[in-house]
Amino acid sequence: MVLFPCIFVFLMIELRRRHMSIFDAIESFLHSRNNFMPIRYPYSSIRKMTRNFKEKLGQGGYGSVYKGKLRSGPDVAVKILTKPKADGQDFINEVATIGRIHHVNVVQLIGYCAERSKRALVYDFMPNGSLDKYITPREGGALLSWQRKSEIALGVARGIEYLHRGCDIQILHFDIKPHNILLDENFVPKISDFGLAKLYPTDNSIVTLTAARGTIGYVAQELINRSIGPISYKADVYSFGMLLIEIAGMKRNSAAREDMSSQYFPHWIYDQFDKEKEIEVPDETHDDEKIIKKLTLVALWCIQMNPLDRPSMTKVVEMLEGEIQALQTPPRPSESLQPSPLEFNLSSSLGSTESIILFENCSDSAKVDVIVG
């Protein structure tokens, strides 16, 4: 009878100690980066700017996003992290990356809140929401012109290029997908959600990554099977290629699933392009056809199975800015690099929007070397 209270007290002390270490780690990080940090808000200000969380914009595995307004007037989006990772790493990743980035195609972090277990991130408000609702519009939803889609694709490419090459650090996003591309009032795309991002010093070329990360359907194959090739910024290139496929209208609909049920998705996409199968686009013009073909060609380069065969994002930007006549058809993904059944199942679930960390409890022997070059 005496043993049970002792165990209970021990567990409570251990739980409190663990939570204290999480808070201490976050505070230590915030103090160490104080010169780079945006505004720090008390939780009372977060409640006030959201009018006590009155207008919810969306919800995900991390928590909820609410519309708010700053005292100075601008509207903001406030992400409340109700289900943060146990070590606070998702919060740290967000603040560490976009807290120091200023680029037209990356969402701007205005401020944050870190008050004990309460954590929030305050961003510029994006009135047109995320790209996914325009790629697969609901009934009665808005449609984007092909010229607009092309501009959005180029903007996203420029944003990723900046993350890879434009900062004094190298940033790998690891979760590029339509849901994480926000659109401002002029439909300028902004890359968002850096919860899975990794930062690397420019002079650090090899990093150990113990968990594959990303969203099923957009995850590069080398993140799952290291025998395919080294992990690098090319993982983001692959995810961008899958995003381009959706923008180009070659996403998997119900009919497509039947056609490729036993075929690896990038091979299926290549077959559709190789056969010059028409993409059904209402009222398409010759210029529209050129845009679709360009987006598809660039996408096929980006989703090459071997990461060494994929272009850098700098090259991708050049391809999207250039004339279609200058683009060559990429080689079919190597048959010798066919994915395992596990990889096929992961890539066959393109519709999933859940950001995940795969194989999080990898043994040391399963660690993956990340090469940033």
Short mmCIF file of C-alpha atoms in Angstrom, two decimals, residues 19-362:
data_model
loop_
_atom_site.label_atom_id
_atom_site.label_comp_id
_atom_site.label_asym_id
_atom_site.label_seq_id
_atom_site.Cartn_x
_atom_site.Cartn_y
_atom_site.Cartn_z
CA HIS A 19 8.53 19.29 -18.83
CA MET A 20 10.92 21.69 -17.14
CA SER A 21 13.75 20.45 -19.37
CA ILE A 22 11.59 21.06 -22.47
CA PHE A 23 10.78 24.62 -21.36
CA ASP A 24 14.41 25.23 -20.42
CA ALA A 25 15.56 24.00 -23.84
CA ILE A 26 13.15 26.33 -25.62
CA GLU A 27 14.09 29.31 -23.44
CA SER A 28 17.79 28.59 -23.93
CA PHE A 29 17.29 28.50 -27.69
CA LEU A 30 15.28 31.74 -27.72
CA HIS A 31 17.89 33.57 -25.64
CA SER A 32 20.75 32.29 -27.81
CA ARG A 33 19.02 33.58 -30.97
CA ASN A 34 17.71 36.80 -29.44
CA ASN A 35 19.25 39.00 -32.13
CA PHE A 36 17.41 37.10 -34.87
CA MET A 37 14.05 36.72 -33.16
CA PRO A 38 10.78 38.38 -34.18
CA ILE A 39 8.44 39.89 -31.56
CA ARG A 40 7.73 37.81 -28.47
CA TYR A 41 4.10 38.10 -27.35
CA PRO A 42 2.63 37.14 -23.97
CA TYR A 43 -0.22 34.65 -24.17
CA SER A 44 -2.66 37.37 -23.08
CA SER A 45 -1.82 39.28 -26.28
CA ILE A 46 -2.39 36.15 -28.35
CA ARG A 47 -5.87 35.79 -26.85
CA LYS A 48 -6.57 39.47 -27.45
CA MET A 49 -5.43 39.56 -31.10
CA THR A 50 -7.56 36.49 -31.91
CA ARG A 51 -10.55 37.84 -29.93
CA ASN A 52 -10.34 34.81 -27.69
CA PHE A 53 -9.81 32.44 -30.64
CA LYS A 54 -13.06 33.43 -32.32
CA GLU A 55 -12.35 32.67 -36.01
CA LYS A 56 -10.69 29.34 -36.79
CA LEU A 57 -9.00 29.16 -40.20
CA GLY A 58 -7.93 25.54 -40.10
CA GLN A 59 -6.71 22.62 -38.06
CA GLY A 60 -3.97 20.01 -38.40
CA GLY A 61 -1.94 17.50 -36.45
CA TYR A 62 -0.02 20.35 -34.78
CA GLY A 63 -3.09 22.23 -33.49
CA SER A 64 -5.23 25.04 -34.90
CA VAL A 65 -4.85 28.30 -36.85
CA TYR A 66 -6.94 31.37 -36.00
CA LYS A 67 -7.40 34.72 -37.69
CA GLY A 68 -6.25 37.69 -35.66
CA LYS A 69 -5.53 41.41 -35.91
CA LEU A 70 -2.58 43.36 -34.57
CA ARG A 71 -3.12 46.59 -32.67
CA SER A 72 -1.39 48.36 -35.55
CA GLY A 73 -4.08 47.10 -37.94
CA PRO A 74 -2.83 44.22 -40.15
CA ASP A 75 -4.58 40.86 -40.12
CA VAL A 76 -2.52 37.88 -38.98
CA ALA A 77 -2.78 34.10 -38.81
CA VAL A 78 -2.04 32.64 -35.38
CA LYS A 79 -0.95 29.00 -35.16
CA ILE A 80 -1.61 27.52 -31.71
CA LEU A 81 0.58 24.47 -31.11
CA THR A 82 -1.68 22.27 -29.02
CA LYS A 83 0.14 19.05 -29.91
CA PRO A 84 3.82 19.97 -30.06
CA LYS A 85 6.55 17.35 -30.15
CA ALA A 86 7.68 16.19 -26.76
CA ASP A 87 11.02 17.97 -27.06
CA GLY A 88 9.61 21.21 -28.48
CA GLN A 89 11.63 20.67 -31.65
CA ASP A 90 8.78 21.58 -34.01
CA PHE A 91 8.43 25.00 -32.34
CA ILE A 92 12.19 25.56 -32.38
CA ASN A 93 12.37 24.57 -36.06
CA GLU A 94 9.71 27.11 -37.03
CA VAL A 95 11.22 30.01 -35.09
CA ALA A 96 14.79 29.15 -36.09
CA THR A 97 14.02 29.09 -39.80
CA ILE A 98 11.37 31.62 -40.80
CA GLY A 99 12.26 33.81 -37.83
CA ARG A 100 15.35 34.90 -39.75
CA ILE A 101 14.16 34.63 -43.36
CA HIS A 102 12.90 37.52 -45.45
CA HIS A 103 11.90 36.46 -48.95
CA VAL A 104 8.86 37.26 -51.06
CA ASN A 105 8.08 33.54 -51.46
CA VAL A 106 8.48 32.49 -47.82
CA VAL A 107 5.76 33.26 -45.28
CA GLN A 108 6.78 35.97 -42.80
CA LEU A 109 6.88 35.12 -39.11
CA ILE A 110 5.83 38.28 -37.25
CA GLY A 111 6.05 36.96 -33.71
CA TYR A 112 5.68 34.05 -31.34
CA CYS A 113 4.58 33.10 -27.85
CA ALA A 114 6.45 30.72 -25.55
CA GLU A 115 4.83 30.86 -22.13
CA ARG A 116 5.35 27.59 -20.31
CA SER A 117 3.32 24.96 -22.19
CA LYS A 118 1.56 27.59 -24.33
CA ARG A 119 3.19 28.10 -27.71
CA ALA A 120 1.95 30.12 -30.65
CA LEU A 121 3.31 31.48 -33.93
CA VAL A 122 2.04 34.69 -35.55
CA TYR A 123 2.28 35.02 -39.33
CA ASP A 124 1.20 37.40 -42.05
CA PHE A 125 -2.37 36.58 -43.00
CA MET A 126 -2.75 34.93 -46.43
CA PRO A 127 -6.32 35.74 -47.60
CA ASN A 128 -6.34 33.23 -50.46
CA GLY A 129 -5.49 30.27 -48.26
CA SER A 130 -3.43 27.29 -49.38
CA LEU A 131 -2.69 26.11 -52.90
CA ASP A 132 -4.33 22.73 -52.47
CA LYS A 133 -7.86 24.13 -52.67
CA TYR A 134 -7.09 25.62 -56.10
CA ILE A 135 -5.40 22.50 -57.47
CA THR A 136 -8.40 20.36 -56.60
CA PRO A 137 -11.19 22.95 -56.25
CA ARG A 138 -14.38 21.91 -54.53
CA GLU A 139 -17.67 22.30 -56.35
CA GLY A 140 -18.20 25.98 -57.05
CA GLY A 141 -14.61 26.78 -56.02
CA ALA A 142 -12.31 29.18 -57.85
CA LEU A 143 -10.18 28.04 -60.79
CA LEU A 144 -6.77 29.48 -61.57
CA SER A 145 -5.62 30.27 -65.09
CA TRP A 146 -2.67 28.30 -66.44
CA GLN A 147 -0.63 31.49 -66.53
CA ARG A 148 -1.36 32.00 -62.83
CA LYS A 149 -0.44 28.40 -62.06
CA SER A 150 2.84 28.86 -63.93
CA GLU A 151 3.62 32.00 -61.91
CA ILE A 152 2.84 30.16 -58.66
CA ALA A 153 5.11 27.25 -59.63
CA LEU A 154 7.96 29.65 -60.41
CA GLY A 155 7.45 31.54 -57.15
CA VAL A 156 7.59 28.33 -55.10
CA ALA A 157 10.75 27.27 -56.96
CA ARG A 158 12.39 30.62 -56.17
CA GLY A 159 11.43 30.27 -52.53
CA ILE A 160 12.97 26.80 -52.24
CA GLU A 161 16.08 27.97 -54.10
CA TYR A 162 16.45 30.75 -51.53
CA LEU A 163 16.15 28.26 -48.66
CA HIS A 164 18.85 26.09 -50.21
CA ARG A 165 21.27 28.77 -51.42
CA GLY A 166 20.19 32.27 -50.47
CA CYS A 167 20.78 32.33 -46.70
CA ASP A 168 23.91 32.21 -44.56
CA ILE A 169 22.66 28.75 -43.59
CA GLN A 170 21.24 25.91 -45.67
CA ILE A 171 17.62 25.04 -44.96
CA LEU A 172 15.97 21.81 -46.07
CA HIS A 173 12.20 22.02 -45.76
CA PHE A 174 11.34 18.29 -46.03
CA ASP A 175 7.60 18.96 -46.38
CA ILE A 176 6.93 20.74 -49.68
CA LYS A 177 3.31 20.10 -50.71
CA PRO A 178 0.29 22.15 -51.87
CA HIS A 179 -1.11 22.41 -48.34
CA ASN A 180 2.07 24.21 -47.22
CA ILE A 181 2.01 26.78 -50.03
CA LEU A 182 -0.02 29.83 -48.98
CA LEU A 183 -1.31 32.52 -51.36
CA ASP A 184 -1.52 36.23 -50.57
CA GLU A 185 -4.10 38.66 -51.91
CA ASN A 186 -2.29 38.73 -55.29
CA PHE A 187 -1.80 34.94 -55.38
CA VAL A 188 1.92 35.28 -54.70
CA PRO A 189 2.95 31.91 -53.20
CA LYS A 190 4.56 31.69 -49.77
CA ILE A 191 6.25 28.54 -48.45
CA SER A 192 5.04 27.77 -44.93
CA ASP A 193 5.20 25.18 -42.13
CA PHE A 194 8.84 24.62 -41.21
CA GLY A 195 8.11 22.14 -38.43
CA LEU A 196 10.10 19.38 -40.16
CA ALA A 197 12.84 21.64 -41.53
CA LYS A 198 16.52 21.14 -40.83
CA LEU A 199 19.20 23.85 -40.70
CA TYR A 200 22.81 23.18 -41.68
CA PRO A 201 25.87 25.44 -41.51
CA THR A 202 27.21 26.26 -44.95
CA ASP A 203 30.52 24.57 -44.12
CA ASN A 204 28.86 21.40 -42.82
CA SER A 205 28.45 18.99 -45.72
CA ILE A 206 27.46 15.78 -43.91
CA VAL A 207 24.78 15.54 -41.24
CA THR A 208 23.23 12.51 -39.57
CA LEU A 209 19.45 12.22 -39.89
CA THR A 210 17.88 9.50 -37.77
CA ALA A 211 14.30 9.78 -39.05
CA ALA A 212 12.86 10.07 -42.53
CA ARG A 213 10.37 12.92 -42.63
CA GLY A 214 7.71 14.39 -44.87
CA THR A 215 4.21 13.72 -46.16
CA ILE A 216 3.25 10.43 -47.78
CA GLY A 217 3.15 10.89 -51.54
CA TYR A 218 5.75 13.67 -51.54
CA VAL A 219 8.61 11.92 -49.71
CA ALA A 220 11.73 11.34 -51.81
CA GLN A 221 12.59 7.66 -52.10
CA GLU A 222 16.11 8.04 -50.69
CA LEU A 223 14.57 9.15 -47.41
CA ILE A 224 13.02 5.70 -47.15
CA ASN A 225 15.65 3.53 -48.82
CA ARG A 226 19.19 4.86 -48.42
CA SER A 227 20.50 2.46 -51.09
CA ILE A 228 18.86 4.66 -53.74
CA GLY A 229 21.26 7.54 -53.13
CA PRO A 230 22.48 10.22 -50.73
CA ILE A 231 19.99 12.46 -48.94
CA SER A 232 20.43 16.14 -49.71
CA TYR A 233 18.50 19.20 -50.82
CA LYS A 234 17.42 16.99 -53.73
CA ALA A 235 14.73 15.59 -51.40
CA ASP A 236 13.00 18.98 -51.59
CA VAL A 237 13.46 18.92 -55.38
CA TYR A 238 11.57 15.62 -55.52
CA SER A 239 8.72 16.98 -53.39
CA PHE A 240 8.54 20.06 -55.61
CA GLY A 241 8.29 17.78 -58.65
CA MET A 242 5.31 15.99 -57.13
CA LEU A 243 3.73 19.38 -56.43
CA LEU A 244 4.30 20.37 -60.09
CA ILE A 245 2.57 17.19 -61.23
CA GLU A 246 -0.52 18.22 -59.31
CA ILE A 247 -0.38 21.79 -60.63
CA ALA A 248 -0.08 20.40 -64.17
CA GLY A 249 -3.31 18.47 -63.70
CA MET A 250 -1.71 15.00 -63.78
CA LYS A 251 -2.58 14.16 -60.20
CA ARG A 252 -4.12 10.78 -59.54
CA ASN A 253 -7.86 10.85 -59.87
CA SER A 254 -10.06 7.76 -59.49
CA ALA A 255 -9.61 6.77 -63.14
CA ALA A 256 -5.86 7.13 -62.94
CA ARG A 257 -5.69 4.88 -59.88
CA GLU A 258 -7.23 2.08 -61.91
CA ASP A 259 -4.72 2.63 -64.73
CA MET A 260 -1.65 2.54 -62.48
CA SER A 261 -2.72 0.33 -59.60
CA SER A 262 0.27 -1.98 -60.16
CA GLN A 263 2.72 0.67 -61.35
CA TYR A 264 5.04 3.03 -59.49
CA PHE A 265 3.53 6.52 -59.71
CA PRO A 266 6.47 8.42 -61.34
CA HIS A 267 6.61 5.69 -64.03
CA TRP A 268 2.86 6.09 -64.60
CA ILE A 269 3.26 9.87 -64.98
CA TYR A 270 6.11 9.34 -67.45
CA ASP A 271 3.93 6.95 -69.49
CA GLN A 272 1.14 9.51 -69.75
CA PHE A 273 3.56 12.13 -71.02
CA ASP A 274 5.42 9.68 -73.28
CA LYS A 275 2.14 8.64 -74.92
CA GLU A 276 1.27 12.34 -75.34
CA LYS A 277 -1.99 11.58 -73.60
CA GLU A 278 -4.15 14.69 -73.60
CA ILE A 279 -4.85 16.45 -70.33
CA GLU A 280 -8.45 17.52 -70.14
CA VAL A 281 -8.47 21.27 -69.54
CA PRO A 282 -11.60 23.30 -70.34
CA ASP A 283 -11.04 25.96 -73.02
CA GLU A 284 -7.29 25.39 -73.14
CA THR A 285 -5.30 27.43 -75.64
CA HIS A 286 -2.00 26.77 -77.38
CA ASP A 287 -0.25 28.83 -74.71
CA ASP A 288 -1.95 26.76 -72.01
CA GLU A 289 -0.72 23.56 -73.65
CA LYS A 290 2.85 24.89 -73.64
CA ILE A 291 2.59 25.73 -69.94
CA ILE A 292 1.25 22.26 -69.11
CA LYS A 293 4.00 20.58 -71.13
CA LYS A 294 6.70 22.71 -69.48
CA LEU A 295 5.42 22.04 -65.96
CA THR A 296 5.26 18.31 -66.71
CA LEU A 297 8.76 18.18 -68.22
CA VAL A 298 10.28 20.01 -65.26
CA ALA A 299 8.35 17.77 -62.87
CA LEU A 300 9.73 14.64 -64.58
CA TRP A 301 13.28 15.92 -64.07
CA CYS A 302 12.55 16.66 -60.42
CA ILE A 303 11.11 13.21 -59.61
CA GLN A 304 14.00 11.19 -61.01
CA MET A 305 14.50 8.20 -58.72
CA ASN A 306 18.24 8.76 -58.33
CA PRO A 307 18.73 12.08 -56.49
CA LEU A 308 21.94 12.70 -58.45
CA ASP A 309 19.85 12.85 -61.64
CA ARG A 310 17.60 15.62 -60.30
CA PRO A 311 18.45 19.26 -61.04
CA SER A 312 19.22 21.79 -58.33
CA MET A 313 16.51 24.33 -57.56
CA THR A 314 18.65 26.96 -59.28
CA LYS A 315 18.44 24.90 -62.47
CA VAL A 316 14.71 24.31 -61.91
CA VAL A 317 14.15 28.09 -61.75
CA GLU A 318 16.09 28.48 -65.01
CA MET A 319 13.97 25.78 -66.65
CA LEU A 320 10.71 27.39 -65.55
CA GLU A 321 11.88 30.84 -66.66
CA GLY A 322 13.16 29.61 -70.04
CA GLU A 323 11.50 28.57 -73.27
CA ILE A 324 10.00 25.11 -73.57
CA GLN A 325 12.04 24.46 -76.73
CA ALA A 326 15.18 24.41 -74.57
CA LEU A 327 13.86 21.58 -72.38
CA GLN A 328 14.78 17.98 -73.06
CA THR A 329 12.67 15.01 -72.08
CA PRO A 330 14.29 13.41 -69.03
CA PRO A 331 15.20 9.72 -68.97
CA ARG A 332 12.72 7.27 -67.55
CA PRO A 333 13.47 6.58 -63.87
CA SER A 334 15.89 3.66 -63.72
CA GLU A 335 14.23 0.26 -63.65
CA SER A 336 17.12 -0.92 -61.45
CA LEU A 337 15.94 1.49 -58.76
CA GLN A 338 12.41 0.14 -58.43
CA PRO A 339 10.97 0.94 -55.00
CA SER A 340 10.28 -1.73 -52.42
CA PRO A 341 6.64 -2.63 -51.61
CA LEU A 342 6.82 -0.28 -48.59
CA GLU A 343 8.03 2.61 -50.75
CA PHE A 344 5.36 1.87 -53.38
CA ASN A 345 2.65 1.94 -50.75
CA LEU A 346 3.93 5.26 -49.41
CA SER A 347 4.10 6.85 -52.85
CA SER A 348 0.70 5.47 -53.78
CA SER A 349 -1.03 7.64 -51.17
CA LEU A 350 -0.69 11.01 -52.83
CA GLY A 351 -3.91 12.32 -51.33
CA SER A 352 -2.61 12.26 -47.76
CA THR A 353 -1.79 15.65 -46.23
CA GLU A 354 -0.51 14.38 -42.89
CA SER A 355 3.07 15.43 -42.16
CA ILE A 356 4.91 12.55 -40.56
CA ILE A 357 8.27 11.40 -39.33
CA LEU A 358 8.93 7.90 -40.63
CA PHE A 359 11.04 5.36 -38.74
CA GLU A 360 11.55 7.82 -35.87
CA ASN A 361 12.99 5.14 -33.61
CA CYS A 362 15.74 4.09 -36.01
#
